[in-house]
XYZ file of C-alpha atoms in Angstrom:
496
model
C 0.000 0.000 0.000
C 1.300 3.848 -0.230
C 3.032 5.129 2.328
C 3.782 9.250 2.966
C 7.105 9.806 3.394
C 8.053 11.556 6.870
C 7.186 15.226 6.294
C 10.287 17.738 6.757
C 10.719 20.687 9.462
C 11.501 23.657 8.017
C 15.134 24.184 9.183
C 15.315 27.602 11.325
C 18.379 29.883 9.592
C 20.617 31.370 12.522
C 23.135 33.159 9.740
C 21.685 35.838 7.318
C 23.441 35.819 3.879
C 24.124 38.472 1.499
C 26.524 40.053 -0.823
C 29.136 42.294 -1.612
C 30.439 42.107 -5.162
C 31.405 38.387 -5.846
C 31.789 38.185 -1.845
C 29.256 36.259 0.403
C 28.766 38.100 3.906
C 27.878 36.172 7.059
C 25.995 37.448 9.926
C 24.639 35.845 12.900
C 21.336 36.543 13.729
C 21.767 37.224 16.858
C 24.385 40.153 16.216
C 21.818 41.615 17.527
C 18.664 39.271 18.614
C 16.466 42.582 19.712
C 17.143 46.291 20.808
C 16.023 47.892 23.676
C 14.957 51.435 21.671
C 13.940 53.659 24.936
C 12.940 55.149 26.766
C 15.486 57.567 28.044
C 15.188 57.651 31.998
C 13.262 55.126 32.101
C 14.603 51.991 33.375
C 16.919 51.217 30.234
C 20.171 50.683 31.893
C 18.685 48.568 34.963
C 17.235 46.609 32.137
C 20.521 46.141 30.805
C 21.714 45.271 33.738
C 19.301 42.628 34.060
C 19.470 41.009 30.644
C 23.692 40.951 30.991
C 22.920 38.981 34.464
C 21.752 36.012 31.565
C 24.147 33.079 31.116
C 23.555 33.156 27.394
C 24.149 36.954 26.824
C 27.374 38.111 25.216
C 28.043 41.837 25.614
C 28.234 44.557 23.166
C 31.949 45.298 22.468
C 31.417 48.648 24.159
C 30.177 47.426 27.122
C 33.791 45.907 27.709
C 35.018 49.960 27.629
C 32.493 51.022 29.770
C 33.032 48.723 32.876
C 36.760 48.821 32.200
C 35.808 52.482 33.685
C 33.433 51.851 36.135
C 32.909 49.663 39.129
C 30.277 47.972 37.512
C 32.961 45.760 36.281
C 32.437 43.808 39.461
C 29.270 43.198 39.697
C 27.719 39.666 39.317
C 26.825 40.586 36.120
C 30.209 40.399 34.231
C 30.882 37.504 35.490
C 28.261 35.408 33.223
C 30.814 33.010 31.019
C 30.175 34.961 28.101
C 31.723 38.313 29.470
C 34.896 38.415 28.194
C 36.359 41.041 25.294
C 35.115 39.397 21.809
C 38.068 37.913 19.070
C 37.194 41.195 16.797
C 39.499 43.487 16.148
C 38.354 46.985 16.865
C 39.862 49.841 17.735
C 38.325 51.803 20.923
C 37.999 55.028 18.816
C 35.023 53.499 16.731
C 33.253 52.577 20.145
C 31.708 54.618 23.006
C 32.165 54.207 26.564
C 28.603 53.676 27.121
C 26.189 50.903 27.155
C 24.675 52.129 24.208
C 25.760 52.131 20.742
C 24.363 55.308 18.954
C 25.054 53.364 15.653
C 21.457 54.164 13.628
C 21.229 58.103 15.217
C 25.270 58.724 14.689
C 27.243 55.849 13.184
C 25.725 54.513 10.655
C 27.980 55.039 7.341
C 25.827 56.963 4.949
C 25.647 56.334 1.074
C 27.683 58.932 -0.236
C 30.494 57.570 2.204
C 30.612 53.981 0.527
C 29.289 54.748 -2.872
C 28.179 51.239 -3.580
C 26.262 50.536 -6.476
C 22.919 49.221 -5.526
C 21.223 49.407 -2.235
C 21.288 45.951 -1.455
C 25.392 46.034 -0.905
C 24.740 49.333 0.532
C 22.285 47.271 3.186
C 24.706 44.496 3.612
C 28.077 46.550 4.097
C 25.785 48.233 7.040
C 24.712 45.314 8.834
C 28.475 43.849 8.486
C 29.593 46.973 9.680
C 27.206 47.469 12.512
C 27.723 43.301 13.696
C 31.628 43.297 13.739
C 31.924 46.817 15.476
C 29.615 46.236 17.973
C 28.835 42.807 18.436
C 31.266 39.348 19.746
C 31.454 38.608 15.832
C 33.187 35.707 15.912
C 31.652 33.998 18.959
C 27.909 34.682 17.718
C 28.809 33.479 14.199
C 30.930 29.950 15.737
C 27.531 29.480 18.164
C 25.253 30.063 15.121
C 27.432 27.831 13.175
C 27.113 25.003 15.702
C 23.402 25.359 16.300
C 22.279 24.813 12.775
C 24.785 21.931 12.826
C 23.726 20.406 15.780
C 20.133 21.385 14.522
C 20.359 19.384 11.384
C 21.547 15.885 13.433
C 18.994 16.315 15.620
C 16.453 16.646 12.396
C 18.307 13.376 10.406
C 17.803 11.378 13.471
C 14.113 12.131 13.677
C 13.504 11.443 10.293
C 15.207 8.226 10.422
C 13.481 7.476 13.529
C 10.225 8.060 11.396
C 11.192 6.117 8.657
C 11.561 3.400 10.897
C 7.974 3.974 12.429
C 6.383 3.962 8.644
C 8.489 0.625 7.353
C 8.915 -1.238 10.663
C 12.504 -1.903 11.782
C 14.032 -4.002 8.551
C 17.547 -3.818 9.493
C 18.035 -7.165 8.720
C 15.887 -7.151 5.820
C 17.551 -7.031 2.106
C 21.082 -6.865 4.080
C 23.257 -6.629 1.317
C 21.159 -3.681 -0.325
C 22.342 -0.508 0.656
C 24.549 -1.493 3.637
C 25.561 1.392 4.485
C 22.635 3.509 4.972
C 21.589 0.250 7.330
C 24.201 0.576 9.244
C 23.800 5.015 9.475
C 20.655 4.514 10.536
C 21.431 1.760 13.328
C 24.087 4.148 14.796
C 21.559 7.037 15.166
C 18.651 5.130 16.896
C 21.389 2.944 18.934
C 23.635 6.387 20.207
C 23.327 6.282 23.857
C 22.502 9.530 24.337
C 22.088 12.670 22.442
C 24.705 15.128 22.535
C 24.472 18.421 24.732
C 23.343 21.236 22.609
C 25.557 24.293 22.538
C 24.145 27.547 23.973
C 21.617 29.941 22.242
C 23.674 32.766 23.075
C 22.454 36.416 21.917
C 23.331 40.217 21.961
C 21.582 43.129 22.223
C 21.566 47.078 21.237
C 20.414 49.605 24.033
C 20.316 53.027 23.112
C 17.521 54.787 24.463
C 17.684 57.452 22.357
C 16.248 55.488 18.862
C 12.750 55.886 20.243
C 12.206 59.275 19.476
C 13.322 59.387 15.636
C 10.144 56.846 15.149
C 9.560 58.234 11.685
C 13.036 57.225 10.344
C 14.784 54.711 12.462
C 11.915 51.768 11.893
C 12.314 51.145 8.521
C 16.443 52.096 9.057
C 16.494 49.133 11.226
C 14.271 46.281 9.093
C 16.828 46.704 5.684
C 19.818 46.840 8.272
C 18.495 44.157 10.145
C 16.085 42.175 8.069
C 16.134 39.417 10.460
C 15.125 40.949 13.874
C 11.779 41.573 14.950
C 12.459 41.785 18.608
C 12.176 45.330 19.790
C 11.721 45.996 23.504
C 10.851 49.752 25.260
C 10.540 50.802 28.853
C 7.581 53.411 29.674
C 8.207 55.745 32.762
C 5.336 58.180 33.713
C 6.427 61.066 31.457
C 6.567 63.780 34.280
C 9.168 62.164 36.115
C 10.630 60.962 33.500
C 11.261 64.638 32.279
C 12.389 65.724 35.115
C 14.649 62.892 35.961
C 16.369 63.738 32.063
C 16.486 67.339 32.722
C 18.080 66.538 36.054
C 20.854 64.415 34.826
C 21.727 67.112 31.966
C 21.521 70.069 34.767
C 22.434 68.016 37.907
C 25.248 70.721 39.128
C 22.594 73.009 40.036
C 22.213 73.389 43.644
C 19.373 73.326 45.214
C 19.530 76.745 45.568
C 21.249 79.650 43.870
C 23.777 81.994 45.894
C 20.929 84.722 46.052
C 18.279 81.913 47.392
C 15.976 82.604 44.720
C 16.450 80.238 42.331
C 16.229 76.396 42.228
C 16.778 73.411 39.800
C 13.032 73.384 40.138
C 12.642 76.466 38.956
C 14.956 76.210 36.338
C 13.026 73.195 34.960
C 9.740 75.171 35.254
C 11.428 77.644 33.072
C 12.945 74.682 30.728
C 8.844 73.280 30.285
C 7.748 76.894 29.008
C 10.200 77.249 26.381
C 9.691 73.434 25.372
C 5.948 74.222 24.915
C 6.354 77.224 22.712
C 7.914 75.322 20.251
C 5.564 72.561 20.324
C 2.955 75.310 20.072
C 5.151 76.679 17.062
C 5.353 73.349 15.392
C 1.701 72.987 15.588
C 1.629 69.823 17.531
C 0.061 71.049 20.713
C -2.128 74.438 21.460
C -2.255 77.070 24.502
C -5.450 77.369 26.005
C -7.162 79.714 28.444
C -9.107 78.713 31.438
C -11.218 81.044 33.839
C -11.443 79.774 36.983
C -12.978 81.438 40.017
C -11.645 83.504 43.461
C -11.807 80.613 45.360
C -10.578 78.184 42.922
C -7.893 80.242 42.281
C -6.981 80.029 45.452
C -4.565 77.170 45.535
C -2.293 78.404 42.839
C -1.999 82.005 44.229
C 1.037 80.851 46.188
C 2.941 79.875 42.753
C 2.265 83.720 40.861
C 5.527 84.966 41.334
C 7.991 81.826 40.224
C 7.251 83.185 36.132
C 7.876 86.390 37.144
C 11.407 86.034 38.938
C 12.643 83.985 36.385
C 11.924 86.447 33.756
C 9.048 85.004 32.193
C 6.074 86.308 29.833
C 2.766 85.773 32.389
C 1.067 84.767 29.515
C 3.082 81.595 29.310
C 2.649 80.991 32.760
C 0.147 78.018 34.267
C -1.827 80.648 35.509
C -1.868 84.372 34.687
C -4.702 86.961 36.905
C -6.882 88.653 34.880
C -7.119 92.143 36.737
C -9.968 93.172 34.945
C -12.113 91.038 36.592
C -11.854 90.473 40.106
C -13.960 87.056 40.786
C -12.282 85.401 38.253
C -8.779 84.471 36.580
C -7.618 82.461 33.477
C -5.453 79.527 33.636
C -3.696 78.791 30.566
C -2.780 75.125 29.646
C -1.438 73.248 26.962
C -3.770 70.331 25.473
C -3.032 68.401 21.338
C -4.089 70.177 18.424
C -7.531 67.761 17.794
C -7.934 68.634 13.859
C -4.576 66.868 12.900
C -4.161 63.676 11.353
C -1.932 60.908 12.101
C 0.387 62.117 9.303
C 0.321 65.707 10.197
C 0.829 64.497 14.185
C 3.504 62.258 13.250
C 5.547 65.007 11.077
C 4.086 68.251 14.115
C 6.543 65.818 16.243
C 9.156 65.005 14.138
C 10.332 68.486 14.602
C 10.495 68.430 18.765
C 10.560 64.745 18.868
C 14.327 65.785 20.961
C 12.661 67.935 23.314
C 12.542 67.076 26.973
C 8.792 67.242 27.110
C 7.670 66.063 23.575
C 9.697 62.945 24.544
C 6.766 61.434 27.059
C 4.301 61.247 24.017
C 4.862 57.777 23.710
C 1.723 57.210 21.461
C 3.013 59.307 19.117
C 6.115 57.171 18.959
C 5.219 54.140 19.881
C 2.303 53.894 17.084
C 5.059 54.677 13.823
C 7.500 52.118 14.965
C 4.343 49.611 15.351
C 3.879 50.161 11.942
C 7.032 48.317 11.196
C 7.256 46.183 14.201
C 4.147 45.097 15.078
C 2.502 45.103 18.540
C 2.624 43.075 21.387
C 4.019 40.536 18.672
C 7.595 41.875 17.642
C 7.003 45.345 20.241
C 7.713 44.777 23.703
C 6.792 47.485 26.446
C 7.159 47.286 29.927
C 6.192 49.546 32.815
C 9.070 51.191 34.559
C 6.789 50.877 37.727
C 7.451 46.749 37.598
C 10.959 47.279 38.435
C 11.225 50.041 40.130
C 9.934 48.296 43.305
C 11.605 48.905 47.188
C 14.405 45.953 47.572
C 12.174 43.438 49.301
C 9.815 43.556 46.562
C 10.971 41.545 43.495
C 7.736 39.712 41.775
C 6.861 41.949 39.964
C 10.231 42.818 38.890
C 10.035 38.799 38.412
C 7.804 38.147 36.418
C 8.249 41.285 33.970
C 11.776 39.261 33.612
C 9.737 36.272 32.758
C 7.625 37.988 30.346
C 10.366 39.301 28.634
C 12.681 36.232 28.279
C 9.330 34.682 26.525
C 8.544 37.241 24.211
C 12.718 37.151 23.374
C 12.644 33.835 22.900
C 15.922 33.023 24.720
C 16.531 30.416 27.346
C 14.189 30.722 30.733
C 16.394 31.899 33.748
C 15.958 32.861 37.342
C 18.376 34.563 39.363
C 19.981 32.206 41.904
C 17.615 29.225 41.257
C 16.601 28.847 44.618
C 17.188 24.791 45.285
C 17.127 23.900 41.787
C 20.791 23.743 39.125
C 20.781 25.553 36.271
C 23.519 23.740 34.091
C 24.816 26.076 31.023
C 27.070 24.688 28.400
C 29.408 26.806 26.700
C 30.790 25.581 23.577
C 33.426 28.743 22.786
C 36.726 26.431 23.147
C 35.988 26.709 27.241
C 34.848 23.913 29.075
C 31.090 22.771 30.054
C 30.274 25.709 33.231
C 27.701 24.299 35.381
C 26.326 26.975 38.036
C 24.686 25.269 41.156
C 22.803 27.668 43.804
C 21.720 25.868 46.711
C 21.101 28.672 49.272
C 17.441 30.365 49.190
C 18.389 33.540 51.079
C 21.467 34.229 48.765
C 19.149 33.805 46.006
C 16.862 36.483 47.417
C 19.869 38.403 48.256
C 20.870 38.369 44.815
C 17.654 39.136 42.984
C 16.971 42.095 45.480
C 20.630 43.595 44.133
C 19.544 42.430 40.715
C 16.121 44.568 40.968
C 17.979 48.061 42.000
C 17.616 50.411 39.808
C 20.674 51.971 37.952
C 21.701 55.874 37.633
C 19.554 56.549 40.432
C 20.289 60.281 41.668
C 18.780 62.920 44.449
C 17.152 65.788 43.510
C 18.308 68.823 44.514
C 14.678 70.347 45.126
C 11.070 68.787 43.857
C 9.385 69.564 40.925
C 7.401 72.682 41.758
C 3.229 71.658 42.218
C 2.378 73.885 39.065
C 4.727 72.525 36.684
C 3.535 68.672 37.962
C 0.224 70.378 37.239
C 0.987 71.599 33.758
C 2.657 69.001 32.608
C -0.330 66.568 33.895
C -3.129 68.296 31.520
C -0.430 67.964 28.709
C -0.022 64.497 29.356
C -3.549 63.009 30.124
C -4.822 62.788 26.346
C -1.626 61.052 25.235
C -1.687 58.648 28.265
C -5.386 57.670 27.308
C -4.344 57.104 23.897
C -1.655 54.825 24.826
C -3.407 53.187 27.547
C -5.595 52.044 24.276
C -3.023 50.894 22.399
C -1.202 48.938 25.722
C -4.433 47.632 26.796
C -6.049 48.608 30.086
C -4.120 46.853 32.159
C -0.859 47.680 31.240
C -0.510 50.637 33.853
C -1.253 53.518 32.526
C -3.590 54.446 35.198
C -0.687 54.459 38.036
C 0.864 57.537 36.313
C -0.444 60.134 38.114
């Protein structure tokens, strides 16, 4: 009777091909496997931190230059058996001592600098450039190498093994007729046991800052890096998150000026105004006036005189008294422009997307790179508020991990282990490291370091109540918007 033959797996491709002239290039997939694109001040680096603590990650060449200058060189993190200065030859003026690469905003080699004929070299001398600058080139390729190799055994033993299921076991059956393949096929279903399989190792990009060109970096990134479709963000509430970036940039401020009337909260107050006249002149959002009465006024009568000391217009202030009328003052506020389109939003923004403020309208952002890389399927986002936890509280920080290592696709991992072993192979001319954790409390202990947030700094002075204020009506449309595009339970609601 007729018998199907055993149906084939499609064989998953670890190396992307193209090329150069009569010249074949070879990239590893995984050079990088995703990018964390933003956002800036918003958990990033702790991120980082998190995803280097992983047994299979293999740093970015730069990270080697930044903890040669920083103590976090001794952290548990660098000591995963992957953390060691890739094979590559590069020299340290084509890197940054950072964490992040700046390679699509910065680096990237434009057209008129190669001058290759056709785009499609032009494409494939960027994403050679980009993985053997930045990337453990040599170790990613070997890995990917011995995957698919070990991949491909694996698959010719199953579909002997299925063979032998269809036709019954005939080794001794029409002996002398293709001896050989007899005796193949006895060796693979008599092999003891299977050998280990090397390490899915993977790299990553993190620069923070790709999430605010969202009209040109998407498509930038998918004919660099036709293979990806991993792309991760972290969301802070985007009044913090402003001031925690305008801190950082104006940090040397004291808390207060030699004449004690000026503060870093001032200054930021000051920094919001002129960010929202251009946004105003680019015709992304509008001013708006308010009247409010006496005695609602009352609670912002204490702020009047901040615009004024700093030199400001009172027309651009949060609230400005109308002296004409003495029951009543208007408020001024800055809310979207609601006759644009999506277009016309997209390109309003384009022109401040590097603003302080116009950076926490993640909708705007997040929906143009979504267009590329869809979401929650290749766009990742995770609330800063999951990891951002006091030390004794790491579940949620937990299970956001979780989360992520699914949606990456990479090997499941747990700091410490508790009781259990977590046995890693390494297959980069070192021998087989097996990690064993038997203590529960230094697994805590470790997770709770794990879960601290990075570049954590004091404020010199809080945000003053009317900027918080301001900044709040700006940001309340936008939030809704994204809460519909996150879902209502994502956590849009705890930014307050």
């Amino acid at each position: 009777s007729f018998r199907t033959q055993p149906q084939q797996r499609r064989r998953r491709r670890r190396i992307h091909t193209c090329t150069i002239g009569n010249t074949t290039i070879q990239i590893p997939m995984t050079a990088p496997h995703f990018i964390i694109i933003g956002s800036q001040k918003s958990g990033s680096s702790a991120l980082f931190q998190y995803l280097m603590d992983h047994p299979d990650a293999v740093p970015t060449r730069n990270y080697h230059l930044w903890t040669s200058t920083t103590q976090q060189s001794q952290s548990p993190q660098s000591q995963s058996p992957h953390h060691h200065p890739p094979t590559t030859t590069t020299t340290n003026a084509e890197l940054t001592r950072s964490t992040e690469t700046h390679f699509f905003d910065i680096h990237i080699p434009s057209k008129r600098q190669t001058n290759y004929p056709n785009d499609q070299e032009y494409w494939c001398h960027v994403s050679q450039v980009y993985a053997t600058t930045y990337f453990a080139y040599d170790i990613l390729l070997q890995n990917a190498m011995e995957l698919e190799h070990f991949e491909n055994e694996i698959q010719e033993e199953q579909a002997v093994a299925t063979t032998d299921t269809i036709h019954g076991n005939n080794d001794n059956d029409n002996h002398n007729d293709n001896h050989h393949h007899n005796d193949n096929r006895h060796h693979h279903r008599h092999r003891s046991s299977p050998p280990p399989p090397p390490p899915h190792l993977f790299s990553f990009d993190k620069t923070p800052v790709y999430m605010t060109d969202a009209s040109r970096l998407p498509p930038l990134l998918k004919s660099t890096l036709p293979w990806m479709t991993k792309i991760v963000v972290t969301l802070r509430d985007p009044i913090d998150r402003a001031y925690s970036a305008f801190n950082m940039g104006h940090g040397r401020l004291s808390s207060r000026s030699s004449n004690g009337t000026s503060t870093i909260a001032d200054a930021f107050h000051t920094h919001t105004l002129m960010n929202l006249k251009k946004m105003v002149k680019a015709g992304l959002v509008e001013k708006k006036q308010l009247v409010v009465t006496s005695k609602e006024n009352h609670h912002h009568d204490n702020h009047d005189n901040h615009d004024n000391d700093n030199g400001n217009d009172n027309d651009d202030s949060i609230h400005n008294n109308n002296h004409n009328n003495s029951n009543s003052n208007y408020y001024y506020y800055y809310s979207p422009v609601t006759n644009l389109t999506m277009a016309q939003e997209n390109e309003a923004y384009r022109k401040v997307a590097k603003l302080t403020v116009a950076r926490g309208l993640y909708e705007i952002q997040l929906r143009q790179w979504a267009q590329v890389y869809p979401y929650p399927s290749q766009l990742h986002v995770i609330n800063f508020n999951t990891f951002s936890q006091k030390n004794d509280d790491t579940q949620k920080a937990q299970q956001m991990y979780q989360d992520l290592l699914q949606f990456l696709e990479v090997s499941p991992h747990s700091w410490g282990g508790g009781e259990e072993e977590q046995n890693h192979h390494t297959n980069d001319n070192r021998s087989t490291t097996t990690t064993t954790t038997n203590n529960k409390n230094h697994s805590l202990s470790h997770a709770q370091e794990l879960f601290t947030p990075r570049n954590v700094r004091t404020y010199n002075a809080p945000m003053h109540p009317k900027t918080r204020m301001m900044l709040s009506t700006l940001y309340r449309p936008y939030n809704e918007r994204l809460a519909k595009m996150l879902g209502k339970d994502w956590g849009v609601e705890e930014w307050k």
